[in-house]
Tab-separated table of C-alpha atoms in Angstrom:
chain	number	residue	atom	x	y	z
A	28	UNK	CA	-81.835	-29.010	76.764
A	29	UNK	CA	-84.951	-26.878	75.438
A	30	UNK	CA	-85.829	-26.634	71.605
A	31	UNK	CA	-84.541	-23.176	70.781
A	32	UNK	CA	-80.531	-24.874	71.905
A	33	UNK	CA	-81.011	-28.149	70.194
A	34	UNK	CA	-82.253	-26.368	67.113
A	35	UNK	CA	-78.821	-24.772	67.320
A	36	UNK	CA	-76.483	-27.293	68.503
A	37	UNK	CA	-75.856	-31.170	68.505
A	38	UNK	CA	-73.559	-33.663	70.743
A	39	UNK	CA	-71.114	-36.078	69.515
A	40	UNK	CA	-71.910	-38.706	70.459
A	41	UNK	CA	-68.597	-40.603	69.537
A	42	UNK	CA	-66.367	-39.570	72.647
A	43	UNK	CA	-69.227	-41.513	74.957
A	44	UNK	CA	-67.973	-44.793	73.463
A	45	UNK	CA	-64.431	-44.242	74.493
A	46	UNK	CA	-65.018	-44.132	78.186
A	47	UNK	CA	-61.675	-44.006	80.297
A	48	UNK	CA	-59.612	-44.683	77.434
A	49	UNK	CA	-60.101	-41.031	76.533
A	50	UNK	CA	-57.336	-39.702	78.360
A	51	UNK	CA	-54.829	-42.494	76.450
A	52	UNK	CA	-56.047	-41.043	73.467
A	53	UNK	CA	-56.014	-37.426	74.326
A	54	UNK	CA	-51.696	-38.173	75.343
A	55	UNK	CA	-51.300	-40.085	72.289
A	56	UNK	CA	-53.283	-37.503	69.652
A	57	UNK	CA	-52.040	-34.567	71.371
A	58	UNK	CA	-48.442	-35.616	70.569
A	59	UNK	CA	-49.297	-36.858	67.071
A	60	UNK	CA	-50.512	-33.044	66.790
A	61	UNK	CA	-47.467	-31.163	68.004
A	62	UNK	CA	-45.067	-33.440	66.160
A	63	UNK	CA	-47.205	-33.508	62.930
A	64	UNK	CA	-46.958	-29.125	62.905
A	65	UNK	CA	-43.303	-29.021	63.753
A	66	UNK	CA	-42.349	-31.541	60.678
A	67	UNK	CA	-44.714	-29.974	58.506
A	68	UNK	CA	-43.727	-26.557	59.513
A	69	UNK	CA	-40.086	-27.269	59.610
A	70	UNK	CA	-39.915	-28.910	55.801
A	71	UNK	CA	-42.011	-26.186	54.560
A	72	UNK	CA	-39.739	-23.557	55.913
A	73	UNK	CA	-36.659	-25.925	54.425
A	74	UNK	CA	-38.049	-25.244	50.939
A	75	UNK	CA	-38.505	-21.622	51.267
A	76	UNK	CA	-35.035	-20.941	52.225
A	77	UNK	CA	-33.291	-22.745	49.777
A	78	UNK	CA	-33.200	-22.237	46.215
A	79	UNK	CA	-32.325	-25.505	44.757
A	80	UNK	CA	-36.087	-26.634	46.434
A	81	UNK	CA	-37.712	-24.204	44.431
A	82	UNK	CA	-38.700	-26.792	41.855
A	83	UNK	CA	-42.342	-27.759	41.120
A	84	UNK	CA	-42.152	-30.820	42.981
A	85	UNK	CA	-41.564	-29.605	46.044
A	86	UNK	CA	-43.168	-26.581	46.197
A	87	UNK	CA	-46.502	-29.101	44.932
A	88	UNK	CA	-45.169	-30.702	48.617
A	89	UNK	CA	-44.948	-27.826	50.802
A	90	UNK	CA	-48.543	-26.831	49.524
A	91	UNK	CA	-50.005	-30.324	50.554
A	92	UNK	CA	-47.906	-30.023	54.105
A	93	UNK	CA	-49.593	-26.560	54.209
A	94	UNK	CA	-53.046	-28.090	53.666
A	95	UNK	CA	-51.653	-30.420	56.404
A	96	UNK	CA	-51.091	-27.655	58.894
A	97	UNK	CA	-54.313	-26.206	58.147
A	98	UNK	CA	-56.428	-29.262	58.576
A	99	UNK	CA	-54.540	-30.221	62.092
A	100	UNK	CA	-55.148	-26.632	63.482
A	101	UNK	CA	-58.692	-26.721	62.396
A	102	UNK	CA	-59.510	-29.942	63.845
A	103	UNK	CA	-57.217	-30.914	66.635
A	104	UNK	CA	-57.347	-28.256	68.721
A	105	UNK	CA	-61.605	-29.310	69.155
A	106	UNK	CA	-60.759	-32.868	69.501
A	107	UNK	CA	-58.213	-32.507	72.408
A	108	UNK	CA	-60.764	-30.195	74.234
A	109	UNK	CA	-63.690	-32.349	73.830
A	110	UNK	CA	-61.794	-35.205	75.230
A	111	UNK	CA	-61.950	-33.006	78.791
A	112	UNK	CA	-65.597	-31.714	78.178
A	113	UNK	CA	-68.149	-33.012	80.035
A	114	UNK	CA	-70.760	-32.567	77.209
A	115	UNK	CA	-68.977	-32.392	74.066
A	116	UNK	CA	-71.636	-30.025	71.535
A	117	UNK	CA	-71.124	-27.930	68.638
A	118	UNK	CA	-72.727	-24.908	66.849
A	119	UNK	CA	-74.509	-26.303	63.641
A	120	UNK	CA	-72.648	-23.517	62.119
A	121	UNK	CA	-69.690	-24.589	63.382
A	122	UNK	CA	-70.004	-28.575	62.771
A	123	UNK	CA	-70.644	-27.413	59.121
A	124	UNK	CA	-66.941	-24.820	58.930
A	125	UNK	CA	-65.585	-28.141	59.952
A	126	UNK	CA	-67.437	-30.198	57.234
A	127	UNK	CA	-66.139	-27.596	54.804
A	128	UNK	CA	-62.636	-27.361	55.876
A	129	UNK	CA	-61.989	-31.160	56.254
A	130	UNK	CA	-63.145	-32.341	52.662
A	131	UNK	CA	-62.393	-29.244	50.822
A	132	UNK	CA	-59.080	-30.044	52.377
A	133	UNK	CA	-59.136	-33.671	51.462
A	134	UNK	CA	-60.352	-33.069	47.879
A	135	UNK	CA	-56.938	-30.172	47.606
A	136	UNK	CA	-54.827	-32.921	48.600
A	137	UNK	CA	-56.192	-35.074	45.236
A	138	UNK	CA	-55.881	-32.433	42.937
A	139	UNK	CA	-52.536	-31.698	44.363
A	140	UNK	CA	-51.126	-35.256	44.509
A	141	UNK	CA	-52.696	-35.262	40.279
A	142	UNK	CA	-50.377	-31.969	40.101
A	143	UNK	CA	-47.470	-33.897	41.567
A	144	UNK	CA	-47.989	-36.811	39.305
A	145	UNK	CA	-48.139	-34.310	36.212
A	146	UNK	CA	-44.958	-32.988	37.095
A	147	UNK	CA	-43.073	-36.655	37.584
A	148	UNK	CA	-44.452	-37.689	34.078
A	149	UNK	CA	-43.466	-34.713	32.526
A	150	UNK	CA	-40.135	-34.927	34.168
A	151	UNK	CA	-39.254	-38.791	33.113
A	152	UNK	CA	-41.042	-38.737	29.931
A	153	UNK	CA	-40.213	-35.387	28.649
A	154	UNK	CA	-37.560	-34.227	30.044
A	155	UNK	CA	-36.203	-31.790	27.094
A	156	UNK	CA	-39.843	-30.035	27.411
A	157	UNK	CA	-39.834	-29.382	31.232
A	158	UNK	CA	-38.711	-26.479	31.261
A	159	UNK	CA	-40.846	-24.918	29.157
A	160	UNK	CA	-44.243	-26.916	30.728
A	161	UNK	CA	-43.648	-26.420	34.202
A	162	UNK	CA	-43.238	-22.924	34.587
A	163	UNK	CA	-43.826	-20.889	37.576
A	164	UNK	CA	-47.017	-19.412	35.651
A	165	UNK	CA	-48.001	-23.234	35.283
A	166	UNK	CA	-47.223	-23.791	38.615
A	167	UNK	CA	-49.389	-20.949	40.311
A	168	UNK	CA	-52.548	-21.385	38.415
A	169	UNK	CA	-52.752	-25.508	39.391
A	170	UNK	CA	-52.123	-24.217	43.149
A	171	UNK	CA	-54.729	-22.167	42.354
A	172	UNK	CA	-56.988	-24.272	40.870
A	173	UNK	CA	-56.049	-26.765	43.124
A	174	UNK	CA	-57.434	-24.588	46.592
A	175	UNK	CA	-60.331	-22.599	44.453
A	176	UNK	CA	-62.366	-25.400	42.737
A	177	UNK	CA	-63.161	-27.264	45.715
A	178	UNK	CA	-63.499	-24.377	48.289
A	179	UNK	CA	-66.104	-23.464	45.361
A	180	UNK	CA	-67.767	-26.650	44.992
A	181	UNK	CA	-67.859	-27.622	48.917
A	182	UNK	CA	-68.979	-24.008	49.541
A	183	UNK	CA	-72.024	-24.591	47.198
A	184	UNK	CA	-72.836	-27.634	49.154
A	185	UNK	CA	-72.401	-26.195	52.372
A	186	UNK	CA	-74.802	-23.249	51.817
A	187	UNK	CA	-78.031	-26.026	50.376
A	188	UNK	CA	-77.365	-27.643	53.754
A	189	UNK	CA	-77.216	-24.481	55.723
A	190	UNK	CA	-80.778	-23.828	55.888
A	191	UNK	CA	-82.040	-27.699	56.193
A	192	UNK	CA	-84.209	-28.075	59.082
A	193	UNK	CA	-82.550	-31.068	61.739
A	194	UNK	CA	-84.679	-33.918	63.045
A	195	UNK	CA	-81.758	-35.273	64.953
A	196	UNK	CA	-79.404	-33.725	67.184
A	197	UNK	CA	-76.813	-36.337	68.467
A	198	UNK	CA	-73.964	-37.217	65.735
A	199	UNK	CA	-72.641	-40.529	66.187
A	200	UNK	CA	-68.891	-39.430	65.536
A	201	UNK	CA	-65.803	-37.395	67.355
A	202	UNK	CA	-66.381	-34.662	64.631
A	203	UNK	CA	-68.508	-33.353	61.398
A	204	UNK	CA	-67.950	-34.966	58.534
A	205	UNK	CA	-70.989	-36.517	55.703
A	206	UNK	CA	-72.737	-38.695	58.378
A	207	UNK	CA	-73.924	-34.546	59.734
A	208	UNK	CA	-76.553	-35.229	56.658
A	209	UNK	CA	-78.349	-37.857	58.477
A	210	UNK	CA	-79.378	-35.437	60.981
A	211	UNK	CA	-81.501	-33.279	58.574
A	212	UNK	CA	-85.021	-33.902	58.693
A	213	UNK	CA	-84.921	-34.329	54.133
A	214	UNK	CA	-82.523	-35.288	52.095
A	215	UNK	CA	-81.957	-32.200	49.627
A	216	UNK	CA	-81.740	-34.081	46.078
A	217	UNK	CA	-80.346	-30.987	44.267
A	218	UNK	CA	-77.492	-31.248	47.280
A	219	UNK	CA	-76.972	-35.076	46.745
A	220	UNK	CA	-76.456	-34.703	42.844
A	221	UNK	CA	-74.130	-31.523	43.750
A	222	UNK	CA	-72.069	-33.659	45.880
A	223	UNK	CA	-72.093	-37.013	43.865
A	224	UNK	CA	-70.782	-33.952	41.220
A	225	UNK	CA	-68.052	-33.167	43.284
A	226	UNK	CA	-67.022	-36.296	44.193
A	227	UNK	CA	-66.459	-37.399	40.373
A	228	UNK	CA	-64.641	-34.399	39.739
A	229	UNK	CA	-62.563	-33.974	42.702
A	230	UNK	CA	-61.478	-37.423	43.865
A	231	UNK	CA	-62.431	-39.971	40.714
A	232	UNK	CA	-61.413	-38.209	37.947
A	233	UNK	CA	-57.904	-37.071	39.801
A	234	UNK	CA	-57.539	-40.500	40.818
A	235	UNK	CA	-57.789	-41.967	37.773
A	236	UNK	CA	-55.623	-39.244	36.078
A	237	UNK	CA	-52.899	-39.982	38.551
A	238	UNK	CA	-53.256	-43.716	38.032
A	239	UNK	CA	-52.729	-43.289	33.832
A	240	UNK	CA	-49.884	-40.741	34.438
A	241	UNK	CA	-47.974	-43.143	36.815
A	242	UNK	CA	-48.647	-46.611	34.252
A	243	UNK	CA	-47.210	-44.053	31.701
A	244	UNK	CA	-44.116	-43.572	33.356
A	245	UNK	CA	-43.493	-47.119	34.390
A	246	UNK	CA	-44.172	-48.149	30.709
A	247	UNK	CA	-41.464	-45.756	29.822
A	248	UNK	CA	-39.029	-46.444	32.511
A	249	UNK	CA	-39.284	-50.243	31.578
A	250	UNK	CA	-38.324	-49.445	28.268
A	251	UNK	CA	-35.471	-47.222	29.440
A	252	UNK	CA	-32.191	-47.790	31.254
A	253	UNK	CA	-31.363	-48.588	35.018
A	254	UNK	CA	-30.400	-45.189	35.870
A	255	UNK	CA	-33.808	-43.542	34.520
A	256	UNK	CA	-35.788	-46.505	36.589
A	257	UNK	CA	-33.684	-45.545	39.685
A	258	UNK	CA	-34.834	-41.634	39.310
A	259	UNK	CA	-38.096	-42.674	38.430
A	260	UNK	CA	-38.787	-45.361	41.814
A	261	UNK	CA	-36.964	-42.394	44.201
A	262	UNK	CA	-39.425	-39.511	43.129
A	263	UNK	CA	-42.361	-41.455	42.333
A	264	UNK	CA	-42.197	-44.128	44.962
A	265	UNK	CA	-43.384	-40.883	48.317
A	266	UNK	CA	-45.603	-39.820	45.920
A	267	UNK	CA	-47.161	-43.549	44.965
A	268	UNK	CA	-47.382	-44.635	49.128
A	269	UNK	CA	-49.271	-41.278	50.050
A	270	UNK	CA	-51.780	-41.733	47.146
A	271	UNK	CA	-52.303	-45.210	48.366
A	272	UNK	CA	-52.828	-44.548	51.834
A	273	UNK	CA	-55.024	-41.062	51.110
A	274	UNK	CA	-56.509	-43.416	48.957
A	275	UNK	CA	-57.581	-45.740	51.435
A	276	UNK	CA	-59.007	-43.454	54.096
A	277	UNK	CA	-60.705	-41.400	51.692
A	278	UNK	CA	-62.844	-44.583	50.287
A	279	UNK	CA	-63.324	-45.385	54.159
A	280	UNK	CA	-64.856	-41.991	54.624
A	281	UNK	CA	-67.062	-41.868	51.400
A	282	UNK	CA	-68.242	-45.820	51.397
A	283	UNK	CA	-67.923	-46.917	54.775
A	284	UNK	CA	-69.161	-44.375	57.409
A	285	UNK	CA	-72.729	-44.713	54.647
A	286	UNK	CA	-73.341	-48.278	56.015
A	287	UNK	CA	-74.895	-49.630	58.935
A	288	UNK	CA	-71.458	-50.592	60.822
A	289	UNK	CA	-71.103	-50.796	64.759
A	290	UNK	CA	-70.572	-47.314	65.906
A	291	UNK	CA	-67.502	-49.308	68.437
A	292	UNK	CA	-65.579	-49.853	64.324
A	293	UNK	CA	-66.370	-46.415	62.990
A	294	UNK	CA	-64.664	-45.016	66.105
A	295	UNK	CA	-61.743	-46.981	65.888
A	296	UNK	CA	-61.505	-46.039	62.366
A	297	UNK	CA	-61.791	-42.878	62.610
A	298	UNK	CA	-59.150	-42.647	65.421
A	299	UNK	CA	-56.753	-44.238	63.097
A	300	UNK	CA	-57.267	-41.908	60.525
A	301	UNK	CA	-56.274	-39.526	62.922
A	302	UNK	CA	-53.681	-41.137	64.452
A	303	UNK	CA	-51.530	-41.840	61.461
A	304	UNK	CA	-52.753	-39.211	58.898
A	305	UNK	CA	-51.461	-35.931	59.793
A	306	UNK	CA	-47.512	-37.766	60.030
A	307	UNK	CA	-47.656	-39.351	56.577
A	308	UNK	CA	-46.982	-35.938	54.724
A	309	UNK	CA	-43.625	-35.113	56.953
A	310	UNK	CA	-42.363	-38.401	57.468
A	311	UNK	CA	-42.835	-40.001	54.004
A	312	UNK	CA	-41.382	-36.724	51.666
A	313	UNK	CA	-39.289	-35.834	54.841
A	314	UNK	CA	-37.310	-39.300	54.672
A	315	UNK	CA	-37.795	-40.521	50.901
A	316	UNK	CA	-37.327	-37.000	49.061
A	317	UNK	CA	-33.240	-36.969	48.897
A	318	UNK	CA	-33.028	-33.403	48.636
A	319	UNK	CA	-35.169	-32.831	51.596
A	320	UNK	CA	-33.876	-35.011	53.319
A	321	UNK	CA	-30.499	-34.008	53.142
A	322	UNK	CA	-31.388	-30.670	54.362
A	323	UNK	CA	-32.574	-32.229	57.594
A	324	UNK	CA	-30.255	-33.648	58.256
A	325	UNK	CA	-28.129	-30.860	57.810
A	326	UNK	CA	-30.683	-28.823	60.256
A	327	UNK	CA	-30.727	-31.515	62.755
A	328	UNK	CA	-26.696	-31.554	63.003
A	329	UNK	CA	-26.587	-28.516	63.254
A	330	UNK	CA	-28.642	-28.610	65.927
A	331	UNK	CA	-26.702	-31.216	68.132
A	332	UNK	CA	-23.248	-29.041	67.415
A	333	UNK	CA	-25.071	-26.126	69.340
């Protein structure tokens, strides 16, 4: 490979430490990846067609199962292929779209899942205001904010590492994610603050606005009767299990993948990030949220009867 190409492209490195096993993988991910666009796409469709979804909670979930089909068509699609590749490279431009995409996706999903936990607290703990808080104004500028804050902040950090020379062209990993920044000859400072920056604002401080919101409504519900702690466990309980487990593979990404672990456990960690992530959004609000729910099931007999 002469200068000119590796200047332009690196290898991943990652699929070499599968060996054989990368055709169990490819069956098993490829049918995460249909399944995961058909739930998402069906429950989205479910709450555009009827009205009585058309409440701020679930249109807050058909925008993170939106972000969901998004992020699986971005990076699927390059992961199923490379499995087949003999050399699996990628465009430096490229790697760096799908840098962008996955963690301005990623940091959407937080302010999205603060958004949902907004509207539950508002719900339980002032009800009589609702109305007149969550409007569909209300609603449209924290989508927006919620898709144009990080696509601005992510795009800011994309363009200081656009023009960083690379001293390393082989990426330890399946795709392009932070660890692409240990392939640049300097670390850009003004970059580093930018994204510590981002990370505060985009995953910290949402986290630890959802975590006050949600002690805030158990406080009240504790104080309250059974029938307000029964609403408040059935809407908040989805919302409480995807936080966790976002959560958790979130901190793996940002912590983990910057210390010196065996690149055999960052695979397998990645590949169960990928195994199990894209389902969580359908299955958990497609089997916990009554409403939704109920329409599925609706869909599904109505299915079988044809």
């Amino acid at each position: 490979m002469d200068d000119e190409f590796n200047v332009t492209y690196i290898t991943l490195g990652g699929y070499a430490e599968m060996g054989k096993s990368r055709y169990f993988y490819f069956v098993i991910m490829f049918t995460v990846y249909i399944l995961a666009i058909l739930f998402s796409v069906t429950i989205v469709c479910l709450i555009c067609i009827h009205r009585n979804l058309h409440e701020p909670m679930y249109i807050f979930i058909a925008a993170l199962l939106m972000n969901s089909i998004v992020y699986n068509t971005a990076m699927y699609p390059n992961l199923l292929v490379n499995f087949f590749t003999e050399k699996q490279i990628i465009s430096y431009s490229a790697c760096l779209l799908q840098l962008f995409l996955y963690y301005f996706l990623s940091a959407s999903d937080f302010l999205l899942l603060s958004a949902m936990a907004y509207d539950r607290y508002v719900s339980i703990c002032k009800p009589l205001q609702y109305p007149n808080i969550m409007r569909k104004t209300t609603v449209s500028i924290i989508l927006g904010v919620a898709w144009f804050v990080p696509a601005f902040q992510l795009a800011v950090s994309i363009i200081l590492s656009s023009n960083m020379k690379l001293c390393h062209f082989t990426l330890n990993a399946i795709f392009c994610n932070n660890s692409v920044y240990s392939l640049q000859c300097v670390v850009s400072e003004v970059r580093a603050i930018f994204d510590i920056f981002a990370l505060l604002s985009l995953a910290l401080l949402p986290l630890l606005f959802i975590l006050f919101t949600y002690t805030r409504i158990l406080i009240i519900t504790y104080r309250s009767g059974r029938e307000v702690r029964k609403k408040a466990a059935q809407t908040c309980l989805p919302h409480l299990i995807v936080l966790l487990i976002f959560s958790i593979l979130c901190a793996y990404d940002v912590i983990v993948i910057q210390l010196d672990v065996g690149s055999e456990v960052h695979l397998i960690m990645t590949l169960q990030a990928f195994l199990y992530y894209p389902l969580f959004y359908p299955i958990i609000y497609g089997l916990q949220m009554k409403e939704i729910s109920k329409h599925l099931k609706r869909l599904f007999c109505q299915a079988k009867v044809i």
